[in-house]
Tab-separated table of C-alpha atoms in Angstrom:
chain	number	residue	atom	x	y	z
T	1455	UNK	CA	55.291	1.028	-73.998
T	1456	UNK	CA	51.523	0.599	-74.504
T	1457	UNK	CA	49.243	3.760	-74.027
T	1458	UNK	CA	45.616	3.593	-72.556
T	1459	UNK	CA	43.391	5.490	-72.889
T	1460	UNK	CA	39.868	5.848	-71.296
T	1461	UNK	CA	36.977	7.656	-71.984
T	1462	UNK	CA	35.130	9.698	-71.163
T	1463	UNK	CA	37.630	10.700	-68.002
T	1464	UNK	CA	34.461	12.621	-66.512
T	1465	UNK	CA	31.146	10.935	-66.731
T	1466	UNK	CA	27.731	12.453	-64.585
T	1467	UNK	CA	25.211	9.800	-64.172
T	1468	UNK	CA	22.299	9.281	-61.960
T	1469	UNK	CA	21.652	6.446	-59.494
T	1470	UNK	CA	19.795	3.513	-61.782
T	1471	UNK	CA	21.458	4.483	-64.831
T	1472	UNK	CA	23.536	2.170	-66.752
T	1473	UNK	CA	27.455	3.506	-67.233
T	1474	UNK	CA	29.812	2.343	-69.899
T	1475	UNK	CA	33.831	2.857	-69.719
T	1476	UNK	CA	36.187	2.268	-72.771
T	1477	UNK	CA	39.527	2.401	-72.626
T	1478	UNK	CA	42.234	1.458	-75.697
T	1479	UNK	CA	45.280	-0.032	-76.349
T	1480	UNK	CA	48.359	1.470	-78.519
T	1481	UNK	CA	48.630	-2.430	-79.308
T	1482	UNK	CA	47.154	-5.671	-79.151
T	1483	UNK	CA	47.100	-6.668	-75.042
T	1484	UNK	CA	44.598	-9.666	-75.950
T	1485	UNK	CA	42.687	-9.896	-72.922
T	1486	UNK	CA	45.393	-8.940	-70.221
T	1487	UNK	CA	43.266	-6.191	-68.739
T	1488	UNK	CA	42.084	-5.757	-65.545
T	1489	UNK	CA	39.713	-2.572	-63.484
T	1490	UNK	CA	39.955	-1.117	-60.754
T	1491	UNK	CA	38.095	1.334	-58.751
T	1492	UNK	CA	39.334	4.195	-56.694
T	1493	UNK	CA	37.953	6.384	-53.763
T	1494	UNK	CA	39.253	9.507	-52.455
T	1495	UNK	CA	42.150	8.739	-50.019
T	1496	UNK	CA	41.905	5.157	-50.381
T	1497	UNK	CA	43.710	2.444	-52.518
T	1498	UNK	CA	42.330	1.354	-55.736
T	1499	UNK	CA	40.043	-1.672	-55.453
T	1500	UNK	CA	40.288	-4.218	-58.343
T	1501	UNK	CA	36.958	-5.520	-60.162
T	1502	UNK	CA	38.125	-7.381	-63.007
T	1503	UNK	CA	41.202	-8.979	-64.487
T	1504	UNK	CA	41.503	-10.975	-67.541
T	1505	UNK	CA	39.263	-8.271	-69.706
T	1506	UNK	CA	36.347	-10.258	-68.055
T	1507	UNK	CA	36.377	-11.844	-64.782
T	1508	UNK	CA	34.941	-10.063	-62.052
T	1509	UNK	CA	37.673	-10.880	-58.675
T	1510	UNK	CA	35.291	-12.463	-55.748
T	1511	UNK	CA	33.039	-10.406	-54.347
T	1512	UNK	CA	32.365	-7.867	-56.711
T	1513	UNK	CA	28.710	-6.897	-57.226
T	1514	UNK	CA	27.725	-9.245	-60.724
T	1515	UNK	CA	26.189	-4.785	-61.934
T	1516	UNK	CA	30.193	-4.647	-63.146
T	1517	UNK	CA	31.153	-6.402	-66.103
T	1518	UNK	CA	33.568	-6.407	-68.483
T	1519	UNK	CA	34.553	-7.215	-72.160
T	1520	UNK	CA	36.915	-6.880	-74.499
T	1521	UNK	CA	40.468	-8.042	-76.180
T	1522	UNK	CA	42.728	-6.984	-78.262
T	1523	UNK	CA	42.278	-2.818	-77.959
T	1524	UNK	CA	39.427	-1.978	-77.281
T	1525	UNK	CA	37.507	-3.161	-74.399
T	1526	UNK	CA	34.681	-1.516	-71.883
T	1527	UNK	CA	33.327	-1.767	-67.993
T	1528	UNK	CA	29.883	-1.516	-66.925
T	1529	UNK	CA	28.045	-1.115	-64.085
T	1530	UNK	CA	24.926	-2.138	-65.261
T	1531	UNK	CA	22.144	-0.232	-62.130
T	1532	UNK	CA	24.202	2.492	-60.369
T	1533	UNK	CA	24.417	2.541	-56.742
T	1534	UNK	CA	25.480	5.549	-54.396
T	1535	UNK	CA	28.360	3.114	-53.436
T	1536	UNK	CA	29.797	3.331	-57.446
T	1537	UNK	CA	30.040	7.252	-57.403
T	1538	UNK	CA	34.056	6.874	-57.826
T	1539	UNK	CA	37.292	6.473	-60.353
T	1540	UNK	CA	38.094	4.152	-62.288
T	1541	UNK	CA	41.430	2.652	-63.824
T	1542	UNK	CA	41.808	-0.308	-66.178
T	1543	UNK	CA	45.508	-1.520	-66.354
T	1544	UNK	CA	46.951	-3.684	-69.245
T	1545	UNK	CA	49.785	-6.971	-68.273
T	1546	UNK	CA	50.240	-7.621	-71.284
T	1547	UNK	CA	53.894	-6.117	-71.578
T	1548	UNK	CA	56.641	-5.943	-69.620
T	1549	UNK	CA	56.202	-2.962	-68.228
T	1550	UNK	CA	52.261	-2.513	-67.019
T	1551	UNK	CA	50.886	0.477	-67.752
T	1552	UNK	CA	47.354	2.042	-66.725
T	1553	UNK	CA	44.908	4.313	-67.907
T	1554	UNK	CA	44.383	8.271	-66.844
T	1555	UNK	CA	41.104	7.033	-64.618
T	1556	UNK	CA	37.537	8.395	-65.383
T	1557	UNK	CA	35.612	10.290	-63.140
T	1558	UNK	CA	32.150	8.699	-62.321
T	1559	UNK	CA	30.207	11.944	-60.799
T	1560	UNK	CA	26.877	12.253	-59.375
T	1561	UNK	CA	24.226	14.231	-61.705
M	548	UNK	CA	42.804	-11.634	-45.297
M	549	UNK	CA	46.646	-10.263	-45.741
M	550	UNK	CA	47.462	-7.229	-44.423
M	551	UNK	CA	50.044	-4.808	-45.856
M	552	UNK	CA	50.993	-1.513	-44.572
M	553	UNK	CA	54.005	0.776	-46.208
M	554	UNK	CA	56.251	2.810	-43.771
M	555	UNK	CA	58.698	5.114	-44.272
M	556	UNK	CA	59.639	8.978	-44.202
M	557	UNK	CA	57.314	11.726	-45.628
M	558	UNK	CA	59.837	13.576	-46.343
M	559	UNK	CA	63.251	12.995	-49.372
M	560	UNK	CA	65.333	15.269	-49.345
M	561	UNK	CA	65.598	16.710	-54.343
M	562	UNK	CA	68.899	14.330	-55.040
M	563	UNK	CA	68.569	12.147	-52.107
M	564	UNK	CA	67.356	8.306	-52.013
M	565	UNK	CA	63.651	7.206	-50.954
M	566	UNK	CA	63.245	4.294	-49.215
M	567	UNK	CA	60.042	2.265	-48.459
M	568	UNK	CA	59.535	-0.246	-46.406
M	569	UNK	CA	55.750	-3.039	-47.089
M	570	UNK	CA	55.276	-5.072	-44.107
M	571	UNK	CA	53.185	-8.354	-44.693
M	572	UNK	CA	50.476	-9.378	-42.304
M	573	UNK	CA	48.066	-12.376	-41.762
M	574	UNK	CA	50.273	-14.598	-44.316
M	575	UNK	CA	53.727	-14.804	-45.710
M	576	UNK	CA	55.843	-13.441	-48.114
M	577	UNK	CA	56.630	-16.551	-50.124
M	578	UNK	CA	54.153	-16.898	-52.667
M	579	UNK	CA	53.360	-14.487	-54.845
M	580	UNK	CA	54.470	-11.302	-56.641
M	581	UNK	CA	55.231	-7.956	-55.172
M	582	UNK	CA	54.801	-4.460	-56.532
M	583	UNK	CA	55.743	-0.841	-55.776
M	584	UNK	CA	53.257	1.611	-57.296
M	585	UNK	CA	52.711	5.240	-57.055
M	586	UNK	CA	50.228	8.178	-57.682
M	587	UNK	CA	51.132	11.838	-57.525
M	588	UNK	CA	48.889	14.359	-56.832
M	589	UNK	CA	45.632	14.522	-58.276
M	590	UNK	CA	47.025	12.126	-60.980
M	591	UNK	CA	46.877	8.232	-62.354
M	592	UNK	CA	48.450	5.421	-61.364
M	593	UNK	CA	52.780	4.783	-61.745
M	594	UNK	CA	53.292	1.136	-62.300
M	595	UNK	CA	57.164	1.127	-60.625
M	596	UNK	CA	57.823	-2.838	-60.370
M	597	UNK	CA	57.850	-5.704	-58.653
M	598	UNK	CA	59.729	-9.169	-56.487
M	599	UNK	CA	59.207	-12.430	-56.525
M	600	UNK	CA	59.447	-13.862	-53.296
M	601	UNK	CA	62.056	-15.978	-54.296
M	602	UNK	CA	63.995	-12.589	-54.769
M	603	UNK	CA	63.858	-11.936	-59.209
M	604	UNK	CA	62.892	-8.354	-59.772
M	605	UNK	CA	61.238	-6.673	-62.963
M	606	UNK	CA	61.538	-2.943	-62.912
M	607	UNK	CA	59.386	-0.115	-65.236
M	608	UNK	CA	61.583	0.884	-67.938
M	609	UNK	CA	61.259	4.407	-67.805
M	610	UNK	CA	62.269	4.429	-64.094
M	611	UNK	CA	64.427	1.146	-64.412
M	612	UNK	CA	68.638	2.705	-63.166
M	613	UNK	CA	66.833	4.732	-60.080
M	614	UNK	CA	64.585	2.076	-58.717
M	615	UNK	CA	65.357	-1.056	-56.724
M	616	UNK	CA	63.304	-3.705	-54.846
M	617	UNK	CA	64.212	-6.625	-52.679
M	618	UNK	CA	62.711	-8.174	-50.077
M	619	UNK	CA	63.185	-10.014	-46.676
M	620	UNK	CA	61.622	-13.329	-46.231
M	621	UNK	CA	62.273	-13.729	-42.289
M	622	UNK	CA	60.504	-10.059	-41.881
M	623	UNK	CA	57.607	-10.631	-44.102
M	624	UNK	CA	59.090	-8.033	-45.954
M	625	UNK	CA	59.914	-5.784	-49.277
M	626	UNK	CA	61.309	-2.418	-49.635
M	627	UNK	CA	62.036	0.767	-52.188
M	628	UNK	CA	64.401	2.447	-53.256
M	629	UNK	CA	64.527	5.067	-56.130
M	630	UNK	CA	67.646	7.101	-55.728
M	631	UNK	CA	67.922	11.188	-57.238
M	632	UNK	CA	64.711	11.930	-56.327
M	633	UNK	CA	62.726	15.295	-58.269
M	634	UNK	CA	59.319	16.862	-57.391
M	635	UNK	CA	58.313	14.923	-59.880
M	636	UNK	CA	58.735	11.358	-57.176
M	637	UNK	CA	56.156	13.391	-55.104
M	638	UNK	CA	53.386	10.258	-54.348
M	639	UNK	CA	51.178	8.392	-52.169
M	640	UNK	CA	54.240	4.855	-52.827
M	641	UNK	CA	51.485	1.854	-52.480
M	642	UNK	CA	52.527	-1.460	-52.523
M	643	UNK	CA	50.389	-4.637	-53.922
M	644	UNK	CA	50.144	-8.477	-54.171
M	645	UNK	CA	50.242	-9.837	-57.471
M	646	UNK	CA	46.963	-12.242	-58.120
M	647	UNK	CA	47.786	-14.935	-59.375
M	648	UNK	CA	45.310	-15.373	-61.843
M	649	UNK	CA	46.908	-12.415	-63.485
M	650	UNK	CA	50.656	-14.460	-62.935
M	651	UNK	CA	50.961	-12.056	-60.543
M	652	UNK	CA	50.565	-8.657	-63.021
M	653	UNK	CA	47.219	-7.618	-61.155
M	654	UNK	CA	47.052	-6.273	-57.712
M	655	UNK	CA	44.668	-8.039	-55.491
M	656	UNK	CA	45.849	-6.410	-52.197
M	657	UNK	CA	46.716	-2.980	-51.368
M	658	UNK	CA	48.205	-0.854	-48.542
M	659	UNK	CA	46.716	1.846	-47.534
M	660	UNK	CA	49.627	4.549	-49.384
M	661	UNK	CA	51.819	6.791	-47.713
M	662	UNK	CA	52.701	10.085	-49.175
M	663	UNK	CA	56.225	11.011	-49.919
M	664	UNK	CA	56.996	14.327	-50.685
M	665	UNK	CA	60.292	15.797	-52.236
M	666	UNK	CA	61.444	18.132	-50.522
M	667	UNK	CA	63.730	21.215	-51.664
């Protein structure tokens, strides 16, 4: 299985901050990477796929970059509704795997 | 807007088979890939497997011997069976539709999730 490791596990930030979350794959996955946002008690929501393609309707303050083994999700100006847990997911291999999650908390 | 909803028993006995159904509405199941994903309490997400509407399947190798996913296009439903359950199978189970732009392998529409507890 390809292991996905996110950092940090928890991030404290304020409204308006620029926030960056990193996801590393245990082997190269090209750009076969997606990012999700999950709020407590809710299903995840797809934000980005193919490493940098913004899903329809997702605000442009979200962006993704990277290829190979290292990827980033950036929120350019954190909004109150962005406090949530974020997951990366690879879909390069036979078995799709997720990172362990990064919780974005209010500072 | 496609809607998905999981249904099935919320409590399953140890060593028995967990069975869930996902009903798709406001759209047809006769396209795309259809997935099962779970999330143990306080933990991350685990992909269990998917089925194409034509019936082709792909399972998580770690669970392959215990997982079966099937589809009933006449009812616009697909189902999950997980055999020989243990406490580690206690989780919120989600059904989800794969996005064409990811070849079906990222998940654009999700059900609200259903909690399954394995009881001893």
